[in-house]
PDB file of C-alpha atoms and ligand atoms in Angstrom:
ATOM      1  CA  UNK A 652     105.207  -6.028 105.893  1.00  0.00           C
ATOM      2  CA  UNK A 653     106.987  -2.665 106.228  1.00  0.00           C
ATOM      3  CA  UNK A 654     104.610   0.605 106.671  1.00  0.00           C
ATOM      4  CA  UNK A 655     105.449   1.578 102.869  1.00  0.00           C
ATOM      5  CA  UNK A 656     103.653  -0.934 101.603  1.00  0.00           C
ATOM      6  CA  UNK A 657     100.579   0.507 100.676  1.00  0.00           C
ATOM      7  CA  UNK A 658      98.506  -2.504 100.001  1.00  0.00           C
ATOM      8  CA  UNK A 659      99.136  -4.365 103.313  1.00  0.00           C
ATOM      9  CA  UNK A 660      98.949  -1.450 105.380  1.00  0.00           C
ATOM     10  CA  UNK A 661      95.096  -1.302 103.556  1.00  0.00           C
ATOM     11  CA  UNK A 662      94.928  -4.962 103.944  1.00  0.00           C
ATOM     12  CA  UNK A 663      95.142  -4.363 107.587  1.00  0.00           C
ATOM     13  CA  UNK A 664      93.297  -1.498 107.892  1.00  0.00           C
ATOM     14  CA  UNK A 665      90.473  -3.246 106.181  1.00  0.00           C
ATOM     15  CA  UNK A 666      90.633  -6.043 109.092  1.00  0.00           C
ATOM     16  CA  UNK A 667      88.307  -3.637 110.902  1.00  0.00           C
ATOM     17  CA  UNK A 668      84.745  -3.530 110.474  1.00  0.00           C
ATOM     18  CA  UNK A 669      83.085  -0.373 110.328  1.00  0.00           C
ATOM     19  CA  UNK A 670      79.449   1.151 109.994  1.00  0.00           C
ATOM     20  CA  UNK A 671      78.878   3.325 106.818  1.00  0.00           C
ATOM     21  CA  UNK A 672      77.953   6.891 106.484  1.00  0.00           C
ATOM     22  CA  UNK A 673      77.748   9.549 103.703  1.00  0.00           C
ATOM     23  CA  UNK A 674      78.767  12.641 104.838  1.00  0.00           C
ATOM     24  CA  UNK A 675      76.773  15.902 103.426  1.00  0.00           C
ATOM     25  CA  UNK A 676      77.007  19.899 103.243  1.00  0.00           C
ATOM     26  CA  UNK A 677      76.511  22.599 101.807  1.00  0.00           C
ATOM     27  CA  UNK A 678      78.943  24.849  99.451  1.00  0.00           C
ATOM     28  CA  UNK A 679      78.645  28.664  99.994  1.00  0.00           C
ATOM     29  CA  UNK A 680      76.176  29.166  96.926  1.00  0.00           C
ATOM     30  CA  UNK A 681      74.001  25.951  98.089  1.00  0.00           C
ATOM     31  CA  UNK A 682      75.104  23.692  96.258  1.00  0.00           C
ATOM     32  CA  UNK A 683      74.957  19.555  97.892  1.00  0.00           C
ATOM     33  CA  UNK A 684      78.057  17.803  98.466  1.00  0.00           C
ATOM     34  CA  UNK A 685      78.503  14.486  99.688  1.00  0.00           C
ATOM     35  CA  UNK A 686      80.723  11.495 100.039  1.00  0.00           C
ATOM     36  CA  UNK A 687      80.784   7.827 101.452  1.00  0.00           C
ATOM     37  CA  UNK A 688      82.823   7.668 104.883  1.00  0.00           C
ATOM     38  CA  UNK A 689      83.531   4.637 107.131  1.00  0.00           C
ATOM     39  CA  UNK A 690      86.208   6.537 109.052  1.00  0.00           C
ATOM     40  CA  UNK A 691      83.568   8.486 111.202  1.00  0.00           C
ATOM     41  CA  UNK A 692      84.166   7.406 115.084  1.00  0.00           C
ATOM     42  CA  UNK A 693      81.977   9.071 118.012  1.00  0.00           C
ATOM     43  CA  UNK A 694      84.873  11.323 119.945  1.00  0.00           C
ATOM     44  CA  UNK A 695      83.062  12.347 122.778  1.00  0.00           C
ATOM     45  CA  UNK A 696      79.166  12.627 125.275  1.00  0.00           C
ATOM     46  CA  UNK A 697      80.296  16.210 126.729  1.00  0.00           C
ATOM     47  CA  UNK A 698      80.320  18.269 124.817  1.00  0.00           C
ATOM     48  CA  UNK A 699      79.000  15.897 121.866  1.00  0.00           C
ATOM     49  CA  UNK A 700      82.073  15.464 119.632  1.00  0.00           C
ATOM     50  CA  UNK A 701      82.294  13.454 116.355  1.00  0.00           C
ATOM     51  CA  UNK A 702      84.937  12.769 113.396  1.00  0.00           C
ATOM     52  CA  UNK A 703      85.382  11.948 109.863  1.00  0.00           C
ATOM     53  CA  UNK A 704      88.754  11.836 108.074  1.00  0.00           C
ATOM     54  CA  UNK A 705      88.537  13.190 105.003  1.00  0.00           C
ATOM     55  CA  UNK A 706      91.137  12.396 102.133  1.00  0.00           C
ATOM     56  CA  UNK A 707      92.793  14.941 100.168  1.00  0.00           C
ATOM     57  CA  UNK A 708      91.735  13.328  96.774  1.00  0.00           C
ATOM     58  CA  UNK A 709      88.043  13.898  98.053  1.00  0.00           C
ATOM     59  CA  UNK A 710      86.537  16.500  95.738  1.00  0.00           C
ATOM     60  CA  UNK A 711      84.441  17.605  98.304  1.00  0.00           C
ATOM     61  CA  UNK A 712      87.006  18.078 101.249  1.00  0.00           C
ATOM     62  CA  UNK A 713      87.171  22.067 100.584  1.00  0.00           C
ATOM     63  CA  UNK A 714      83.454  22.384 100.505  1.00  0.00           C
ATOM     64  CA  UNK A 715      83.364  20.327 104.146  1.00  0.00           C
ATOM     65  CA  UNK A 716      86.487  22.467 105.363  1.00  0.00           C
ATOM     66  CA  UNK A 717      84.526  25.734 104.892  1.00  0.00           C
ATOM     67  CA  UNK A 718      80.739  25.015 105.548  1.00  0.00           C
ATOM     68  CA  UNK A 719      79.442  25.988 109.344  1.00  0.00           C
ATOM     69  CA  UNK A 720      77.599  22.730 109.602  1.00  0.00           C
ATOM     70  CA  UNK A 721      77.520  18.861 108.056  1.00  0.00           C
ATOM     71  CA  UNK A 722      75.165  16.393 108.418  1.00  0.00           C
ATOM     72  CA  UNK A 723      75.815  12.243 108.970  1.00  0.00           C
ATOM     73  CA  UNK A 724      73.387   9.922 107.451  1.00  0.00           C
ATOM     74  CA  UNK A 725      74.711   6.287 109.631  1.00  0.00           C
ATOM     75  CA  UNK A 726      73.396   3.944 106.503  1.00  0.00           C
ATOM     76  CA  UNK A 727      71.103   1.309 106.756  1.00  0.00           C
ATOM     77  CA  UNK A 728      71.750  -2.357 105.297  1.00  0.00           C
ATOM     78  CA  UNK A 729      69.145  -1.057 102.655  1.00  0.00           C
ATOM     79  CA  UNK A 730      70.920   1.901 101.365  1.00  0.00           C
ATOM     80  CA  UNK A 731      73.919   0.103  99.830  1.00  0.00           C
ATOM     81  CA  UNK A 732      73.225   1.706  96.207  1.00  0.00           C
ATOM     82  CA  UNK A 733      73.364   5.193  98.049  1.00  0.00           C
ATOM     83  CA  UNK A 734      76.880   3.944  99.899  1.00  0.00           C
ATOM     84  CA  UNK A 735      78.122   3.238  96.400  1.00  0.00           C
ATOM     85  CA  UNK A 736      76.833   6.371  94.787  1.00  0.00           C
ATOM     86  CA  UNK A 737      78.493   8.677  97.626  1.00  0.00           C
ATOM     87  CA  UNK A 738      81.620   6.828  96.603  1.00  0.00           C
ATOM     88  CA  UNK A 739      81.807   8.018  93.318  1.00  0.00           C
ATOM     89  CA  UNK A 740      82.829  11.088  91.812  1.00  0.00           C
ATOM     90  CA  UNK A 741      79.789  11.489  89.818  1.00  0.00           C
ATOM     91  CA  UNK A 742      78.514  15.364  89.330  1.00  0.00           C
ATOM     92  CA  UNK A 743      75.070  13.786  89.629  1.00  0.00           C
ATOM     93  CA  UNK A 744      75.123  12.601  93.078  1.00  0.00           C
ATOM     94  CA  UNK A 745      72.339  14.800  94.151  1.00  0.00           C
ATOM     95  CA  UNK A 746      70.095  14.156  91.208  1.00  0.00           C
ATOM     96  CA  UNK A 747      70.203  10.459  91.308  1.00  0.00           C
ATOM     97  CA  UNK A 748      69.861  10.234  95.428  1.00  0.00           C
ATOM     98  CA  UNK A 749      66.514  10.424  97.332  1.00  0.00           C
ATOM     99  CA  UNK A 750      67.135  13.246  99.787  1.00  0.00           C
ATOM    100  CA  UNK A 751      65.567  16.335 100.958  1.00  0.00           C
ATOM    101  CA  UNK A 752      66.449  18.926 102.665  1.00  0.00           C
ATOM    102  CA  UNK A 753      67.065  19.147 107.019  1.00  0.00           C
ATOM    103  CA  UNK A 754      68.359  21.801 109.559  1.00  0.00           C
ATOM    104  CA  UNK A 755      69.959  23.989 107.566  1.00  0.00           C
ATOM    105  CA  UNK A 756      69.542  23.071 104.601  1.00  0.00           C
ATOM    106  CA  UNK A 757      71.628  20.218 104.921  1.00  0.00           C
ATOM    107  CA  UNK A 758      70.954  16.912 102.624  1.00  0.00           C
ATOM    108  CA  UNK A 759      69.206  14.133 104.672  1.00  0.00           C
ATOM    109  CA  UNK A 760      68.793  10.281 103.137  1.00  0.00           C
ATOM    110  CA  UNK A 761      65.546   8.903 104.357  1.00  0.00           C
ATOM    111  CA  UNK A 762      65.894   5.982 105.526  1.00  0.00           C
ATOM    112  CA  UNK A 763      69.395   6.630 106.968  1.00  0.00           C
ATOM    113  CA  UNK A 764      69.922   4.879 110.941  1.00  0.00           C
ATOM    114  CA  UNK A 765      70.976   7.867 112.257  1.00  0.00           C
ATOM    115  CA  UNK A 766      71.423  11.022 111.476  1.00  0.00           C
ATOM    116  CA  UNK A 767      73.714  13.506 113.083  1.00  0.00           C
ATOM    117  CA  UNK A 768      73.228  17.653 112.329  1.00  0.00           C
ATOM    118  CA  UNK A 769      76.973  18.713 113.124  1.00  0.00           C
ATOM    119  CA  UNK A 770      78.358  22.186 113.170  1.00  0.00           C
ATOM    120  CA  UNK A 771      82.203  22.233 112.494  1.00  0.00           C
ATOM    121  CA  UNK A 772      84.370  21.797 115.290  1.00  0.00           C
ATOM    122  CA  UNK A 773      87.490  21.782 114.555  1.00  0.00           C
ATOM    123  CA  UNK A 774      89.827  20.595 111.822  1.00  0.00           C
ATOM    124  CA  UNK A 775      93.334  18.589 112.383  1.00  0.00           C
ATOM    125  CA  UNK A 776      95.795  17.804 109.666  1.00  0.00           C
ATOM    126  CA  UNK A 777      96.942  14.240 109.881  1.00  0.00           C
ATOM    127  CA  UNK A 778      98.787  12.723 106.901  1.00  0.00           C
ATOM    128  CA  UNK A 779      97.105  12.990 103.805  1.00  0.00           C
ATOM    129  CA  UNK A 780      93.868  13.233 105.650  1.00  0.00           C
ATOM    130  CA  UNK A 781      92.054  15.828 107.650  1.00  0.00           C
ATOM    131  CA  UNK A 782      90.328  15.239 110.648  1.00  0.00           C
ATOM    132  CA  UNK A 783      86.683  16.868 110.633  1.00  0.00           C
ATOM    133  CA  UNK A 784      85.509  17.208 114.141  1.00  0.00           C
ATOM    134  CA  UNK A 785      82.442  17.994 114.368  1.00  0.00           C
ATOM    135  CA  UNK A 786      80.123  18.906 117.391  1.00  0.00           C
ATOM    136  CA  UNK A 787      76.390  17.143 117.197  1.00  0.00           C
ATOM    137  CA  UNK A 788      73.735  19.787 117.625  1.00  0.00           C
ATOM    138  CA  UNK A 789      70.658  17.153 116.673  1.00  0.00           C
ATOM    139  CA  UNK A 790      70.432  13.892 116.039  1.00  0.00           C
ATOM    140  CA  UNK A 791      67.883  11.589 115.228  1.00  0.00           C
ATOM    141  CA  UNK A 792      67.286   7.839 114.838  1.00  0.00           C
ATOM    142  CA  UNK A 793      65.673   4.797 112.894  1.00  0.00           C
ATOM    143  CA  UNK A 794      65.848   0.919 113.326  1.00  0.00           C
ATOM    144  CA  UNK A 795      67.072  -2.260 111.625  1.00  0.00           C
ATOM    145  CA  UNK A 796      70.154  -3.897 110.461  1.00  0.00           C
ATOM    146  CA  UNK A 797      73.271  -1.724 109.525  1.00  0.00           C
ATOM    147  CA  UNK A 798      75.512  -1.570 106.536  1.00  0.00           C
ATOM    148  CA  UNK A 799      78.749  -2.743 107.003  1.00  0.00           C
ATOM    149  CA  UNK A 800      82.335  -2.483 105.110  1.00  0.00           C
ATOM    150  CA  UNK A 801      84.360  -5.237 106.061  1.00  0.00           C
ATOM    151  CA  UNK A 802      87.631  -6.067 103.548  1.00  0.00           C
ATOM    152  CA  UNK A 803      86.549  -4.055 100.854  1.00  0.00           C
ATOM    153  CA  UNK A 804      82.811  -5.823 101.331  1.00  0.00           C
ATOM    154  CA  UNK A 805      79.537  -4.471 102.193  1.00  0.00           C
ATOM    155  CA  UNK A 806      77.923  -6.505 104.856  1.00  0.00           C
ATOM    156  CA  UNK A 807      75.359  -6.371 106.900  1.00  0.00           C
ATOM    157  CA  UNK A 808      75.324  -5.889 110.721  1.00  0.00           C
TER     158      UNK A 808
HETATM  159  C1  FMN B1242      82.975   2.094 102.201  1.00  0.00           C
HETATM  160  C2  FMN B1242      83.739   3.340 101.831  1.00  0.00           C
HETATM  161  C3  FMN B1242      84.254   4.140 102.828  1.00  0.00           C
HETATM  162  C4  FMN B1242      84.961   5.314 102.520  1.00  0.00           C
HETATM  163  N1  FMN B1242      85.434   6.087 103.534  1.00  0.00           N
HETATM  164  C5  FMN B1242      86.071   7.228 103.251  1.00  0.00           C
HETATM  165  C6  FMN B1242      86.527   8.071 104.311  1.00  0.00           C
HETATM  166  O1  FMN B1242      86.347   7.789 105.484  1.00  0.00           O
HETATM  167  N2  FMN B1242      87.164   9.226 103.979  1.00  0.00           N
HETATM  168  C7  FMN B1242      87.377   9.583 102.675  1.00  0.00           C
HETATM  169  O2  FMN B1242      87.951  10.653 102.420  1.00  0.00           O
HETATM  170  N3  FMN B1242      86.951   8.806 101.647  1.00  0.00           N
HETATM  171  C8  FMN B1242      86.303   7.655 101.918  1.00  0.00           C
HETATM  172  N4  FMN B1242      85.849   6.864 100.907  1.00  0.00           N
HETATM  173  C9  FMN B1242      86.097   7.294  99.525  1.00  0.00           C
HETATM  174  C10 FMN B1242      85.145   8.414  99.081  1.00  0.00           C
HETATM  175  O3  FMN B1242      83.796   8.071  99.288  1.00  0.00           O
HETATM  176  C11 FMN B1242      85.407   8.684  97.578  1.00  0.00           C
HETATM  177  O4  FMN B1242      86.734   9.143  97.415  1.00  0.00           O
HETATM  178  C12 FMN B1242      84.448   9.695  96.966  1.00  0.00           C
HETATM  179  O5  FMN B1242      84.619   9.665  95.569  1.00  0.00           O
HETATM  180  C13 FMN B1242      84.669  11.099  97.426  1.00  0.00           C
HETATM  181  O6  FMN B1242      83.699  11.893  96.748  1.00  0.00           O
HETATM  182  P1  FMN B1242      84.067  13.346  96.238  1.00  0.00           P
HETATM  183  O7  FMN B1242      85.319  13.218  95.396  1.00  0.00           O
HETATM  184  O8  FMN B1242      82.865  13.790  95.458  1.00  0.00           O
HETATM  185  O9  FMN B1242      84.306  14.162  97.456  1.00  0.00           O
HETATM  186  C14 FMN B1242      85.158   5.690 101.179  1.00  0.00           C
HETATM  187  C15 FMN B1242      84.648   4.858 100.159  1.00  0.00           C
HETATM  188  C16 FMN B1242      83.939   3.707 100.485  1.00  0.00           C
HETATM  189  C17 FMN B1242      83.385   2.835  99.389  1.00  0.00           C
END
């Protein structure tokens, strides 16, 4: 494999099992945004730190780039349907999810594992991703098994 190959390099990359979380803000005139992310990673205890890279072909990105504050719903193995729907590019996102509305104003999923009020950090060009670093101002948690992604799969943990 050479690093130009696109599809091995995601073959690899897909080697690693992650957690699941959809990633939600706020534009400037209210209106919900929200996308499916497995690349969110804990950063750091003190001060709290977390990230999310976001992809440029993410419709959302600008609306995340801007906003003060995001919120992390860590999915349960229920919410695979919501995991799917955060993946899309459908307008509707909002009207077909359950959520309601958290610390400022930002979209929760019930039923989420964790949830992670975040107020923007900092933000780090790397490739054709940005970095979203976020610090965690409130959190809050749930039980039961996880949802997975595991080589292209949704599992459960
Ligand atoms: C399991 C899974 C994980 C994903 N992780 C990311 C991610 O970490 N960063 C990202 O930019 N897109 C990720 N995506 C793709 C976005 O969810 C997808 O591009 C979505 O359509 C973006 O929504 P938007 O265009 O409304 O912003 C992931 C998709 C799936 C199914």
């Amino acid at each position: 494999m050479t690093v130009t190959d696109n599809r091995a390099l995601r073959d690899a990359f897909g080697r690693f099992a992650t957690g699941v979380t959809v990633l939600t803000t706020r534009e400037g005139d209210g209106t919900p945004r929200g996308f499916t992310a497995n690349s969110f990673s804990s950063v750091s205890l003190d001060p709290p730190l977390v990230l999310v890279c976001i992809g440029d072909n993410a419709h959302s990105g600008p609306a995340f780039y801007a906003a003060p504050h995001f919120a992390v719903n860590i999915l349960g193995a229920a919410q695979k349907d919501a995991a799917m729907l955060f993946a899309s590019r459908s307008e509707e996102k909002f009207d077909k999810a359950k959520w309601h509305a958290g610390t400022h104003g930002l979209p929760l999923l019930p039923g989420a594992l964790a949830t992670l009020i975040c107020a923007r950090h900092d933000l780090v060009r790397a490739g054709d991703h940005v970095i979203l670093i976020g610090e965690v101002l409130e959190s809050a948690i749930g039980d039961g098994p996880a949802l997975g992604y595991h080589q292209g799969e949704f599992i459960t943990i």
